[in-house]
PDB file of C-alpha atoms and ligand atoms in Angstrom:
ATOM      1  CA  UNK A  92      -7.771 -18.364  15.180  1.00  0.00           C
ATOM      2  CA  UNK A  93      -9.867 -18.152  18.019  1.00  0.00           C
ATOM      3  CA  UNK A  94     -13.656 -18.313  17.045  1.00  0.00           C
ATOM      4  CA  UNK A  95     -16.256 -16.818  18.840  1.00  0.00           C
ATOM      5  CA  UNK A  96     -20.324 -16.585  18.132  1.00  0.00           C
ATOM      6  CA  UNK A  97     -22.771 -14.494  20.009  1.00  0.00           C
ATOM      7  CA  UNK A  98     -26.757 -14.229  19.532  1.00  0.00           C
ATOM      8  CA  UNK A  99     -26.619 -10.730  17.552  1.00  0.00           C
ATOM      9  CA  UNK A 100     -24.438  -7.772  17.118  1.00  0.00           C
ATOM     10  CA  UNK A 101     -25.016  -6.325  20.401  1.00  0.00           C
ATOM     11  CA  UNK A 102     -23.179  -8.922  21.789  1.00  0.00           C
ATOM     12  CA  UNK A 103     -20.862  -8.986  19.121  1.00  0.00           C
ATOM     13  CA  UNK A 104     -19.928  -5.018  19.625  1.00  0.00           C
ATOM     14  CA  UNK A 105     -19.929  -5.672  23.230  1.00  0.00           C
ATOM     15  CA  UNK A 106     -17.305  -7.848  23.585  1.00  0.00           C
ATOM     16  CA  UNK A 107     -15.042  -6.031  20.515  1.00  0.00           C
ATOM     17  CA  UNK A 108     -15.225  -3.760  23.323  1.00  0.00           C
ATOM     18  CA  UNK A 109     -14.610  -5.029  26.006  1.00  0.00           C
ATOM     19  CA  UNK A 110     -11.083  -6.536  24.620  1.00  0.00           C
ATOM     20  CA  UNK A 111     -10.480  -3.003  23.179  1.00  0.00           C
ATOM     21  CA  UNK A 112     -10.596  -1.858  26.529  1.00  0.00           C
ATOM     22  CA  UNK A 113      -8.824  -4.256  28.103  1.00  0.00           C
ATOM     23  CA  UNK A 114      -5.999  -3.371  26.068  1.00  0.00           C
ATOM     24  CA  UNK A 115      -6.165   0.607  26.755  1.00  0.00           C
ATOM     25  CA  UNK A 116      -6.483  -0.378  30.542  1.00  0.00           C
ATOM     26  CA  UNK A 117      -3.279  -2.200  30.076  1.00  0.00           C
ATOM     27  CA  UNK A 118      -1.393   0.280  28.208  1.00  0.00           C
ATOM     28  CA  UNK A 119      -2.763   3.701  28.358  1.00  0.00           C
ATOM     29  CA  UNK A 120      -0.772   4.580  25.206  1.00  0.00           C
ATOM     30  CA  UNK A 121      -2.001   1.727  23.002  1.00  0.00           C
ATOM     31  CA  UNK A 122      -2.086   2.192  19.342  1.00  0.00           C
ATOM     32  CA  UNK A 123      -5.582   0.960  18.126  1.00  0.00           C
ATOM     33  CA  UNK A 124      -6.419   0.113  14.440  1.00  0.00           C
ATOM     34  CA  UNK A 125      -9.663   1.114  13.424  1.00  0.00           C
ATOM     35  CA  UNK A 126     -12.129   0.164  11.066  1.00  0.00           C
ATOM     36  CA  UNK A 127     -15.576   1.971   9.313  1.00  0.00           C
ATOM     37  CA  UNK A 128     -18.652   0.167   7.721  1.00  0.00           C
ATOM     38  CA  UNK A 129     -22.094  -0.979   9.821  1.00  0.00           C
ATOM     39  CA  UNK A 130     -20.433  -3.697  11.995  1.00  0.00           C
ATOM     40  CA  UNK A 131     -18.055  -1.924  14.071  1.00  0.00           C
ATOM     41  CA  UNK A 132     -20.905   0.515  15.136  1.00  0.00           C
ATOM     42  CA  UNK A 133     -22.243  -1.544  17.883  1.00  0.00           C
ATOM     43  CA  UNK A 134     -18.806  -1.710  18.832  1.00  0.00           C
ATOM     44  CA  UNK A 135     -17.963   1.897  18.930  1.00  0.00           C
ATOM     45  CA  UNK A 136     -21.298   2.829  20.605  1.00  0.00           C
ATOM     46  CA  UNK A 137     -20.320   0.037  23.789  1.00  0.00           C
ATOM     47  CA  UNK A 138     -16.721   2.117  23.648  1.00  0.00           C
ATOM     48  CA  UNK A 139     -18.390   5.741  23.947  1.00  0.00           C
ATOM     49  CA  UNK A 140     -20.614   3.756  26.630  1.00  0.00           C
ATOM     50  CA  UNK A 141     -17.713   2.809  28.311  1.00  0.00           C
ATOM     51  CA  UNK A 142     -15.669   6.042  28.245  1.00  0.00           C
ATOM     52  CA  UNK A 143     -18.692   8.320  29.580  1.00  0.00           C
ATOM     53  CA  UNK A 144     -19.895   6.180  32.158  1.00  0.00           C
ATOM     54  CA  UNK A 145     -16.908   4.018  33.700  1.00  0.00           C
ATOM     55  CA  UNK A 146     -13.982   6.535  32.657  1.00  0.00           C
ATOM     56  CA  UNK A 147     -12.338   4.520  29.733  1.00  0.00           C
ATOM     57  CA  UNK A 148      -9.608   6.896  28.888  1.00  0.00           C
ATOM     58  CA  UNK A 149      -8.401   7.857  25.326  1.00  0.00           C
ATOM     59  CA  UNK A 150      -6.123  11.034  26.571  1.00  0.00           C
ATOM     60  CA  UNK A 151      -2.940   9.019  25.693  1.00  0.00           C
ATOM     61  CA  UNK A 152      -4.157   6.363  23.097  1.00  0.00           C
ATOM     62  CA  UNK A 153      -3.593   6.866  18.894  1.00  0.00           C
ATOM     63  CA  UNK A 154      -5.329   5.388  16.009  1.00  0.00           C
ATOM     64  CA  UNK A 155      -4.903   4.412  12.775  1.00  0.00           C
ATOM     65  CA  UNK A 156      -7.505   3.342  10.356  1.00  0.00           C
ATOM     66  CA  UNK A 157      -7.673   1.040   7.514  1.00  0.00           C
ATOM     67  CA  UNK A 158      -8.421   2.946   4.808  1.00  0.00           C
ATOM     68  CA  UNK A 159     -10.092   6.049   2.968  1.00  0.00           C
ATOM     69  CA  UNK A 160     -12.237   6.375  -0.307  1.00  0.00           C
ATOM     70  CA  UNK A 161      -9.142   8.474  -3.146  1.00  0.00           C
ATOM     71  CA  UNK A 162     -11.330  12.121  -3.802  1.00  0.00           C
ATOM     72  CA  UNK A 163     -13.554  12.192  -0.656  1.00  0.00           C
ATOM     73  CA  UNK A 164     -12.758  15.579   1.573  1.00  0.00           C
ATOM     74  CA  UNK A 165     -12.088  14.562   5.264  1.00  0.00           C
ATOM     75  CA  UNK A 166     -15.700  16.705   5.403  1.00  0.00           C
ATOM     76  CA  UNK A 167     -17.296  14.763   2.755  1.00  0.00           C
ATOM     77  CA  UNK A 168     -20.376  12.678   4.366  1.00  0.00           C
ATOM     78  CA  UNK A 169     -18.940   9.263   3.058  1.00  0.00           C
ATOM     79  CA  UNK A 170     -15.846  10.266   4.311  1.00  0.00           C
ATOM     80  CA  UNK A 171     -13.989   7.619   6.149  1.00  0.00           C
ATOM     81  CA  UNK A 172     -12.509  10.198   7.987  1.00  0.00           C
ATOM     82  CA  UNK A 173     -16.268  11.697   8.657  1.00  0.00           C
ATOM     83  CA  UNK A 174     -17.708   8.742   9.715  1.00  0.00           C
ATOM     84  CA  UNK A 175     -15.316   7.919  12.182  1.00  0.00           C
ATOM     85  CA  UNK A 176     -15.540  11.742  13.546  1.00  0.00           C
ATOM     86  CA  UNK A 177     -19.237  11.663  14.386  1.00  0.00           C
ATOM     87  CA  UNK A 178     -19.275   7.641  15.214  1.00  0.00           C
ATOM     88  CA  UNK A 179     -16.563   7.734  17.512  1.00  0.00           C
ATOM     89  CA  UNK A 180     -13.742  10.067  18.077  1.00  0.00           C
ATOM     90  CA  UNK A 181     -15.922  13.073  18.786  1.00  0.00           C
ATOM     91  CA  UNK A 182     -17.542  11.692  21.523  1.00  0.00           C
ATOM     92  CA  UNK A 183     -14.359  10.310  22.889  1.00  0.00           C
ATOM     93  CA  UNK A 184     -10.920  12.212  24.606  1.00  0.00           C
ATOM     94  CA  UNK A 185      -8.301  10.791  21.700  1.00  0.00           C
ATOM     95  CA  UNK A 186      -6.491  13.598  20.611  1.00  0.00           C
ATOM     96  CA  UNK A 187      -7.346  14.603  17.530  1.00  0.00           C
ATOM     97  CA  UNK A 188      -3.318  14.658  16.544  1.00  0.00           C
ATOM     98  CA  UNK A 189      -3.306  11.012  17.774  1.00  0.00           C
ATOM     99  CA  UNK A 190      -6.294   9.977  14.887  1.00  0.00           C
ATOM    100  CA  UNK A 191      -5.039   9.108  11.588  1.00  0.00           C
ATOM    101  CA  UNK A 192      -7.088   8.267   8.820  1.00  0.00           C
ATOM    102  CA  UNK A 193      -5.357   8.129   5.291  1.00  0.00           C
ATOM    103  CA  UNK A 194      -5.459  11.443   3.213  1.00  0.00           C
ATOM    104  CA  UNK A 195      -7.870  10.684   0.208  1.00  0.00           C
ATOM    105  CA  UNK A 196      -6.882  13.926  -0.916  1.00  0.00           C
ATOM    106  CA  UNK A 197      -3.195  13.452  -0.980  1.00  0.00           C
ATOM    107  CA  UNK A 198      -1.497  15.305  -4.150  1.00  0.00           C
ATOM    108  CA  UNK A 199       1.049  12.556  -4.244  1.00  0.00           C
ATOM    109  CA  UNK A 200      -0.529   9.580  -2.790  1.00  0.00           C
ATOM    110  CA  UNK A 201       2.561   7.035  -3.123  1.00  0.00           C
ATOM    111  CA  UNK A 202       4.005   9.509  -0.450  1.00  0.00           C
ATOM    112  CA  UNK A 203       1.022   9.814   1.551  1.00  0.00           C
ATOM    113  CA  UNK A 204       1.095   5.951   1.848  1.00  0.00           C
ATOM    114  CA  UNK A 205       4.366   5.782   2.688  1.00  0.00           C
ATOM    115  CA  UNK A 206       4.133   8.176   5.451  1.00  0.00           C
ATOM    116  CA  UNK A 207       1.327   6.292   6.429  1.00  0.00           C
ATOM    117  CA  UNK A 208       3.605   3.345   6.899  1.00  0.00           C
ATOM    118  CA  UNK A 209       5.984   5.236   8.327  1.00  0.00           C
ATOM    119  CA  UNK A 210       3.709   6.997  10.942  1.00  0.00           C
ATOM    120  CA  UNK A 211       2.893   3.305  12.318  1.00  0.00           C
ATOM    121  CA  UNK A 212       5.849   2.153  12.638  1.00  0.00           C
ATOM    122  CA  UNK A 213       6.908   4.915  14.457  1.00  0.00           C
ATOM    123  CA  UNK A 214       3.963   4.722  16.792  1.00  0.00           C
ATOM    124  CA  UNK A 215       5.509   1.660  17.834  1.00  0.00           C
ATOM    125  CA  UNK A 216       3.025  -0.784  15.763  1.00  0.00           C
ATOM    126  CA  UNK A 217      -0.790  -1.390  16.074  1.00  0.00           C
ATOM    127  CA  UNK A 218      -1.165  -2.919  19.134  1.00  0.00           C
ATOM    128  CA  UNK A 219      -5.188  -4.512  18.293  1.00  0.00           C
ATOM    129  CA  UNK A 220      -6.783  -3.990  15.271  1.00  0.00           C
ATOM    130  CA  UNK A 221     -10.457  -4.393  14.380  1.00  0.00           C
ATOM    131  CA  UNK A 222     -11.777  -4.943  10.846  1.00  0.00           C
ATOM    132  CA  UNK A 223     -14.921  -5.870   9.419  1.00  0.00           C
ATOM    133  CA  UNK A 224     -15.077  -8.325   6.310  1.00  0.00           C
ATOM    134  CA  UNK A 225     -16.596  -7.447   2.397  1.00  0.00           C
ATOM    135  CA  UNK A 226     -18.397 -10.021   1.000  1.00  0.00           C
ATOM    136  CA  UNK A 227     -15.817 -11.090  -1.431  1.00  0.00           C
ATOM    137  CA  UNK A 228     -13.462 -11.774   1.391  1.00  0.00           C
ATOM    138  CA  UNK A 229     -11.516  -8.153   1.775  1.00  0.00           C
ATOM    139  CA  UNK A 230     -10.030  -6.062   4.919  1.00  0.00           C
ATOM    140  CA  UNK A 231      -9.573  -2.695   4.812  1.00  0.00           C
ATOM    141  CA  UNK A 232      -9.915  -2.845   0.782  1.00  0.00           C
ATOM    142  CA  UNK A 233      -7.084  -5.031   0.011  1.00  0.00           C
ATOM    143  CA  UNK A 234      -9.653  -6.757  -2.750  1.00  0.00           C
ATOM    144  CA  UNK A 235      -9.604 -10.703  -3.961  1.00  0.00           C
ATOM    145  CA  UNK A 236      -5.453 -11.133  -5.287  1.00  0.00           C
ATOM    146  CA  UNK A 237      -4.274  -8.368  -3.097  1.00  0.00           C
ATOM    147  CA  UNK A 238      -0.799  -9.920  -2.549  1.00  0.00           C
ATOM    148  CA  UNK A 239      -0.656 -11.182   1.091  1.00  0.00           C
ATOM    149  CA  UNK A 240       2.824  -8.896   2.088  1.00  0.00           C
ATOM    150  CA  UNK A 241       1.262  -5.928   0.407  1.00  0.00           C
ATOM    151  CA  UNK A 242       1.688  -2.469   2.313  1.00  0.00           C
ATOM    152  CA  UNK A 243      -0.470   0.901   2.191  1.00  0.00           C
ATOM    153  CA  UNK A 244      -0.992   1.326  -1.406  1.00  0.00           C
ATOM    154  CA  UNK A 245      -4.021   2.811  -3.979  1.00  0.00           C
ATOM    155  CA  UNK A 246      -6.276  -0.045  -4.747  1.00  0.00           C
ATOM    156  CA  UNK A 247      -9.253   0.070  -7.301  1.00  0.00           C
ATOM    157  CA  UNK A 248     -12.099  -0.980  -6.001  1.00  0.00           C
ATOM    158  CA  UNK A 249     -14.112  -4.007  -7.534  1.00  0.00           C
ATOM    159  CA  UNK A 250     -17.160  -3.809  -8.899  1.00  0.00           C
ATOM    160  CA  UNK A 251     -18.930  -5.587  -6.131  1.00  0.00           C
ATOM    161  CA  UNK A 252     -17.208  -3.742  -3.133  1.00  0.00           C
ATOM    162  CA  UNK A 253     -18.632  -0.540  -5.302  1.00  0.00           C
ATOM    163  CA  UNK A 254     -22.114  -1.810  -5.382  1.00  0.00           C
ATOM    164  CA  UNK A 255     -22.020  -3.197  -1.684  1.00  0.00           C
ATOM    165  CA  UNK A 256     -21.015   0.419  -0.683  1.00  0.00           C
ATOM    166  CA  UNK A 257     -23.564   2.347  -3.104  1.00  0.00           C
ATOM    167  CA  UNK A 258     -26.119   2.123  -0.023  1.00  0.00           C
ATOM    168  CA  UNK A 259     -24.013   4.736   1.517  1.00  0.00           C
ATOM    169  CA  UNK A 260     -24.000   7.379  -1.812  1.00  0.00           C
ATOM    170  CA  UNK A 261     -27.262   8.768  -3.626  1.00  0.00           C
ATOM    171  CA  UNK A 262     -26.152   7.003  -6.226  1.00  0.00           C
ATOM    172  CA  UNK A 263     -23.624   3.936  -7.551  1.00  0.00           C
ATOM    173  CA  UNK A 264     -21.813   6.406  -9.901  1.00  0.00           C
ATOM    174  CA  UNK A 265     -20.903   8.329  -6.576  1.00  0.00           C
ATOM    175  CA  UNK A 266     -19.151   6.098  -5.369  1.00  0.00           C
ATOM    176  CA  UNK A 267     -15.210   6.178  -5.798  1.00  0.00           C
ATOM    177  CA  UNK A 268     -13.812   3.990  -7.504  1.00  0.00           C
ATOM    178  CA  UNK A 269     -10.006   3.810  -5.869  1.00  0.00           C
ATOM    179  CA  UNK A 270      -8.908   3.837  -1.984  1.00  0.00           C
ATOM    180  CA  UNK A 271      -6.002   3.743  -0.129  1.00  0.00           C
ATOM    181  CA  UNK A 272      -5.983   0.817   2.227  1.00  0.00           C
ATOM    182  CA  UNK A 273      -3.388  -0.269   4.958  1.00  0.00           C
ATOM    183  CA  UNK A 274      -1.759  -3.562   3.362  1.00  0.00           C
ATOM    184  CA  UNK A 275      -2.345  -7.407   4.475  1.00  0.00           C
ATOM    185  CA  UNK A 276       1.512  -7.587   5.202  1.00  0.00           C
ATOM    186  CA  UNK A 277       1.100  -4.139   7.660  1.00  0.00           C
ATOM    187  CA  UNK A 278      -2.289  -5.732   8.926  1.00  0.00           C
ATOM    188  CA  UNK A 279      -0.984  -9.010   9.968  1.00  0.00           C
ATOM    189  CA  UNK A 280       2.381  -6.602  11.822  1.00  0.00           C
ATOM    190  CA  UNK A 281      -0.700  -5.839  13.910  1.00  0.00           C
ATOM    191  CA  UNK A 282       0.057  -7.748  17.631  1.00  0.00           C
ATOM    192  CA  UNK A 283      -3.543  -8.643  18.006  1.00  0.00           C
ATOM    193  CA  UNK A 284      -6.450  -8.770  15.333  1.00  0.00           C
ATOM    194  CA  UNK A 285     -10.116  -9.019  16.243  1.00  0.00           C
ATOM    195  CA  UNK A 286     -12.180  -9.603  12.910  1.00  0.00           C
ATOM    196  CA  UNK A 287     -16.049  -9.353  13.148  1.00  0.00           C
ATOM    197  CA  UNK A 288     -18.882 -10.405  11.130  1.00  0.00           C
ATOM    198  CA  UNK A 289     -22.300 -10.100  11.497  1.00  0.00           C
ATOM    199  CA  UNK A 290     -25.695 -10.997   9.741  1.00  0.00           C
ATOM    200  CA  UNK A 291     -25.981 -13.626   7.035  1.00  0.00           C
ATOM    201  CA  UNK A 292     -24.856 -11.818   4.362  1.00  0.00           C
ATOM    202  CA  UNK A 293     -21.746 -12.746   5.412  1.00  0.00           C
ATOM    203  CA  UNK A 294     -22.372 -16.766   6.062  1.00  0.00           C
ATOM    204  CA  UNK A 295     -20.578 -17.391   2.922  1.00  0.00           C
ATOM    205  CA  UNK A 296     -17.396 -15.691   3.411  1.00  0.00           C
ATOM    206  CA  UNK A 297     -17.072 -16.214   6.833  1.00  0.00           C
ATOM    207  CA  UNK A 298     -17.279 -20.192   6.063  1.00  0.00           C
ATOM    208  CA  UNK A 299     -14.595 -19.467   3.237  1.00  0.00           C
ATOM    209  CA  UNK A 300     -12.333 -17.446   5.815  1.00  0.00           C
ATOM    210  CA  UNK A 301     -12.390 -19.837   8.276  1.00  0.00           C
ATOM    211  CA  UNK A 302     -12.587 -23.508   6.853  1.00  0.00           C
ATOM    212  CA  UNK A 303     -11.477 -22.285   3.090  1.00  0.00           C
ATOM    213  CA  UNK A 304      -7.657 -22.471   2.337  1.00  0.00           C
ATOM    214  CA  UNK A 305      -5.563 -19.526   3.021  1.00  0.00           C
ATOM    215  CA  UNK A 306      -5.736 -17.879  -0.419  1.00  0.00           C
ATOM    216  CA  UNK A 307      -5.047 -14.330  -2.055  1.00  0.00           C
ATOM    217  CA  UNK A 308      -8.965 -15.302  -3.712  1.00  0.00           C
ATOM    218  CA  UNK A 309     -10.304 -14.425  -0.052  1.00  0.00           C
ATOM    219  CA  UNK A 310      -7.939 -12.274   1.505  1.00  0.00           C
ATOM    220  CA  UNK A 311      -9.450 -12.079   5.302  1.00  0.00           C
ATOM    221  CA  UNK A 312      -8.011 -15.981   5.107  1.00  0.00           C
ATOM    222  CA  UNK A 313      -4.462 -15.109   5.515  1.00  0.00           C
ATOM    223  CA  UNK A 314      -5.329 -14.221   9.241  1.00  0.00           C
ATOM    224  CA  UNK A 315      -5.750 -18.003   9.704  1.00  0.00           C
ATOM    225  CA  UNK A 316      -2.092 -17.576   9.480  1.00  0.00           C
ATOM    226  CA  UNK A 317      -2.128 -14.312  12.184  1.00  0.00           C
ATOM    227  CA  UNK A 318      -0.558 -16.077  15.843  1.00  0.00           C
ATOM    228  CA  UNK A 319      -3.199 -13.779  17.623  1.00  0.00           C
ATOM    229  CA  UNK A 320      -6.149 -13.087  15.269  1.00  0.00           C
ATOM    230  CA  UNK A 321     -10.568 -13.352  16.917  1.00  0.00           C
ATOM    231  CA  UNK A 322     -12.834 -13.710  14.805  1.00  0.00           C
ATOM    232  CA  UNK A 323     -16.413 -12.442  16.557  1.00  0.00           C
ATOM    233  CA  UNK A 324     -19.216 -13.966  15.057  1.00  0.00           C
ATOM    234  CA  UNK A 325     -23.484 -13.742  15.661  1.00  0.00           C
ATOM    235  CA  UNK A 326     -25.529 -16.504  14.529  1.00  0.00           C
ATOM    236  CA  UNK A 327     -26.271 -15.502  11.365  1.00  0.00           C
ATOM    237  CA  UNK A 328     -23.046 -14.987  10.283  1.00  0.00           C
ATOM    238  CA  UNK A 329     -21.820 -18.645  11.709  1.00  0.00           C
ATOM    239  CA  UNK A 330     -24.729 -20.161  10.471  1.00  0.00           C
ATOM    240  CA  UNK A 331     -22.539 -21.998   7.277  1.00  0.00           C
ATOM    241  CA  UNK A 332     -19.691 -23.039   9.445  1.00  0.00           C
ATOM    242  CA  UNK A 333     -19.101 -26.869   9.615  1.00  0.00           C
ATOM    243  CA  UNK A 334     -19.712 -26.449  13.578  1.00  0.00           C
ATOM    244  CA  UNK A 335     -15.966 -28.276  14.401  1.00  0.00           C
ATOM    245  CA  UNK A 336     -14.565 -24.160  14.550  1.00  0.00           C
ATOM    246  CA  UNK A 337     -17.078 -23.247  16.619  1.00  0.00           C
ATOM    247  CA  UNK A 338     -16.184 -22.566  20.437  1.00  0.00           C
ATOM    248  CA  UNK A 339     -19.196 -21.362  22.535  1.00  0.00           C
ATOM    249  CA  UNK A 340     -19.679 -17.745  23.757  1.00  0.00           C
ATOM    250  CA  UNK A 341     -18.555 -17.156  27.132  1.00  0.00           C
TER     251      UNK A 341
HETATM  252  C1  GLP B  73     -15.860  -1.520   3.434  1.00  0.00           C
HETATM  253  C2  GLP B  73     -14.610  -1.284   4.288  1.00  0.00           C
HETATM  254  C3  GLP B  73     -14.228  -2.521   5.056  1.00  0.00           C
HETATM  255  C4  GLP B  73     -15.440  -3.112   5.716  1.00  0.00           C
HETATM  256  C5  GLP B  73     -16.439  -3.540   4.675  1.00  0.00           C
HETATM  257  C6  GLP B  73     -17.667  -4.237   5.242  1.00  0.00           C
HETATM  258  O1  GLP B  73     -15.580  -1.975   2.174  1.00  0.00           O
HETATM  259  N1  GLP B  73     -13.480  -0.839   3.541  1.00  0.00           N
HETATM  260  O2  GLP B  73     -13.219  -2.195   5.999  1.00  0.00           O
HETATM  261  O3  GLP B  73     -15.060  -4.204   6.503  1.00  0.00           O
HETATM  262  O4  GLP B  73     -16.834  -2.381   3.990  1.00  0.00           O
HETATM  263  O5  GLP B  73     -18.614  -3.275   5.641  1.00  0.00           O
HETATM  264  P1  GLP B  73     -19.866  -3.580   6.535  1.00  0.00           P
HETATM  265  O6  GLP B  73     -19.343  -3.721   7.936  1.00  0.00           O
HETATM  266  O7  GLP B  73     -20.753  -2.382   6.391  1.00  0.00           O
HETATM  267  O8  GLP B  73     -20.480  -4.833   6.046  1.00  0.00           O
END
């Protein structure tokens, strides 16, 4: 893993973007994974930046995201899907076609997740994929003893990923209490993955991620493992790393 750490998000989202677009300048058609929660907003904001003002073009790119909340309407405000509508592909040229978020409303969802699957694959693969980290140590929502070859499944949600994400309901009882979540096996298929962590909430896992031991107890460990896997880092969030990991921002 290649470890990076920058004075504050800004810098953090800046440089997520910056290798995002790197990658679509490269290969116009790029499949990009996605990810939702706070972090990756700095990100997204440098990306719409980027695309009004120096022509970063999304006319032939796709997406895929991580994961979606099981009951939540693509038009519900918690929405996965929502969020990543007003945050970032509204204010972008993706295709709309091109933008898949799972279906939380999916009547049968094992076949929704195997479509899923199936809908990457034929897209060629995720060519760089961003994800945040939960404080227990998940991506996407593949939760503490997710198994590490696991694909897009339902997963219930623990009861600290459901009060971490109660900020975002009116109430803790809103939130849901299942997802469906891209796998760690079809995350690590991903050719490139750029992990980032910001603000000392996360000092702890981050330390566990990184120095830890690759174990299903903190799943985001596994991508010690990944042959091309960044982890982006502010100073808050490397402040409990031994230092030996640490390379300098350039
Ligand atoms: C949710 C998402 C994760 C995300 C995590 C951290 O649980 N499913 O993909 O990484 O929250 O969110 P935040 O970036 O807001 O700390």
């Amino acid at each position: 893993m290649e470890i990076v750490v920058f004075r504050d998000p800004g810098e953090v989202g800046q440089h997520a973007a910056q290798m995002f677009a790197r990658q679509i300048r490269s290969n116009p058609k790029s499949v990009l994974g996605l990810a939702t929660g706070a972090t990756p907003l700095p990100m997204y904001r440098e990306l719409i930046r980027m695309h009004r003002a120096e022509g970063l073009d999304f006319s032939e790119a796709s997406s895929f995201n991580l994961d979606e909340y099981i009951g939540l309407a693509p038009d519900h405000p918690q929405s996965f899907r929502h969020f990543m509508q007003t945050e970032l592909f509204d204010h972008l040229n993706i295709r709309p076609e091109r933008t898949h978020v799972p279906d939380g409303l999916a009547v049968d969802v094992e076949v929704a997740c195997a479509a899923y699957e199936a809908a990457i694959a034929a897209a060629g693969g995720i060519d760089i994929q961003v994800l945040g980290l939960g404080a227990n140590g998940h991506i996407g929502f593949n939760e503490p003893h997710s198994d590490f070859d696991s694909r897009t499944r339902v997963q219930p949600l623990t009861e600290r990923t459901i009060l971490d994400n109660a900020r975002f309901f009116a109430s803790v009882g809103e939130v849901p209490r299942r997802a469906i979540t891209m796998g760690i096996g079809t995350i690590m298929e991903s050719r490139a993955c750029l992990l980032l962590a910001t603000g000392s909430a996360k000092a702890e896992v981050v330390a566990r991620m990184i120095e830890g031991p690759v174990s299903e107890e903190c799943p985001a460990s596994i991508l010690q493992r990944h042959t091309n896997a960044t982890i982006l880092l502010d100073e808050l969030a490397a402040a409990q790393l031994s230092g030996v990991s640490r390379e300098p921002a350039s």
